[in-house]
Amino acid sequence: MKRVTVRDQIPDIYGKILAVGPELQEILGDTLAELVKLRVSYINGCAFCIDQHTTDALGQGESRQRLFLLAAWREAAAHFTDAERAALELVDQVTRLGEHGVSDEAYAGAAEHYDERETAALILAAAHMNLLNRVAITTHLHPPRRRS
């Protein structure tokens, strides 16, 4: 069944949603922003976003190994900085938000490495990527085939 293309049906709102990404990336920096986007997309199983953000991260010089290991970052902790691990824990809990919300430990861990503006950007970046994942998955937005 063909599904709606949100971008075509409500371009003004969709454009505003997309415009948030670069602003958050400016606060977080390219590396952390792409790790956040990719981690959220791994958790949600969004193939389109995994493809997009893996490609973007590689283009920005991120290592293939870290991108592969991001799916199991706790097992591969030595490949991520303390600050990145704290951010990833917060992002995981924001993405898997259950009835108990985000733990004080996860929040404090992020706040230990990031100032209030950066912590706010981490929270918004996770929420933003969750929104985009849900749109892409619901509308069956699939990644294009790549040659390499």
mmCIF file of C-alpha atoms in Angstrom, residues 40-104:
data_model
loop_
_atom_site.group_PDB
_atom_site.id
_atom_site.type_symbol
_atom_site.label_atom_id
_atom_site.label_comp_id
_atom_site.label_asym_id
_atom_site.label_seq_id
_atom_site.Cartn_x
_atom_site.Cartn_y
_atom_site.Cartn_z
ATOM 1 C CA VAL A 40 18.290 6.651 18.160
ATOM 2 C CA SER A 41 17.784 5.234 14.676
ATOM 3 C CA TYR A 42 19.418 1.917 15.652
ATOM 4 C CA ILE A 43 17.099 1.613 18.649
ATOM 5 C CA ASN A 44 14.009 2.423 16.575
ATOM 6 C CA GLY A 45 15.061 0.302 13.610
ATOM 7 C CA CYS A 46 14.751 3.130 11.077
ATOM 8 C CA ALA A 47 16.601 1.900 7.998
ATOM 9 C CA PHE A 48 16.305 5.197 6.118
ATOM 10 C CA CYS A 49 17.800 7.191 8.996
ATOM 11 C CA ILE A 50 20.511 4.610 9.729
ATOM 12 C CA ASP A 51 21.582 4.797 6.097
ATOM 13 C CA GLN A 52 21.453 8.603 6.018
ATOM 14 C CA HIS A 53 23.325 9.226 9.247
ATOM 15 C CA THR A 54 25.908 6.525 8.687
ATOM 16 C CA THR A 55 26.660 8.111 5.327
ATOM 17 C CA ASP A 56 26.783 11.600 6.881
ATOM 18 C CA ALA A 57 29.058 10.466 9.720
ATOM 19 C CA LEU A 58 31.459 8.712 7.348
ATOM 20 C CA GLY A 59 31.562 11.876 5.241
ATOM 21 C CA GLN A 60 32.526 13.848 8.343
ATOM 22 C CA GLY A 61 35.413 11.473 9.052
ATOM 23 C CA GLU A 62 33.862 9.181 11.663
ATOM 24 C CA SER A 63 35.402 5.712 11.722
ATOM 25 C CA ARG A 64 33.508 2.744 10.343
ATOM 26 C CA GLN A 65 34.408 0.768 13.458
ATOM 27 C CA ARG A 66 32.779 3.257 15.845
ATOM 28 C CA LEU A 67 29.675 3.376 13.673
ATOM 29 C CA PHE A 68 29.433 -0.423 13.711
ATOM 30 C CA LEU A 69 30.054 -0.582 17.453
ATOM 31 C CA LEU A 70 27.525 2.119 18.268
ATOM 32 C CA ALA A 71 24.787 -0.523 18.173
ATOM 33 C CA ALA A 72 26.491 -2.164 21.183
ATOM 34 C CA TRP A 73 28.229 0.843 22.688
ATOM 35 C CA ARG A 74 28.144 -0.486 26.253
ATOM 36 C CA GLU A 75 30.048 -3.591 25.159
ATOM 37 C CA ALA A 76 32.501 -1.417 23.233
ATOM 38 C CA ALA A 77 32.882 1.301 25.869
ATOM 39 C CA ALA A 78 36.601 1.773 25.203
ATOM 40 C CA HIS A 79 35.780 3.118 21.737
ATOM 41 C CA PHE A 80 33.750 6.016 23.119
ATOM 42 C CA THR A 81 34.768 8.830 25.431
ATOM 43 C CA ASP A 82 33.300 9.207 28.906
ATOM 44 C CA ALA A 83 31.291 12.164 27.656
ATOM 45 C CA GLU A 84 29.986 10.241 24.644
ATOM 46 C CA ARG A 85 28.970 7.299 26.837
ATOM 47 C CA ALA A 86 27.103 9.644 29.190
ATOM 48 C CA ALA A 87 25.329 11.227 26.222
ATOM 49 C CA LEU A 88 24.456 7.832 24.757
ATOM 50 C CA GLU A 89 22.997 6.644 28.064
ATOM 51 C CA LEU A 90 20.793 9.729 28.234
ATOM 52 C CA VAL A 91 19.773 9.335 24.595
ATOM 53 C CA ASP A 92 18.948 5.642 25.104
ATOM 54 C CA GLN A 93 16.701 6.467 28.046
ATOM 55 C CA VAL A 94 14.975 9.346 26.228
ATOM 56 C CA THR A 95 14.342 7.017 23.275
ATOM 57 C CA ARG A 96 13.120 4.096 25.402
ATOM 58 C CA LEU A 97 11.134 6.367 27.689
ATOM 59 C CA GLY A 98 9.123 4.125 29.975
ATOM 60 C CA GLU A 99 6.791 4.769 32.858
ATOM 61 C CA HIS A 100 9.704 5.815 35.090
ATOM 62 C CA GLY A 101 11.171 8.323 32.629
ATOM 63 C CA VAL A 102 14.866 9.147 32.514
ATOM 64 C CA SER A 103 16.839 8.104 35.573
ATOM 65 C CA ASP A 104 18.581 10.643 37.771
#
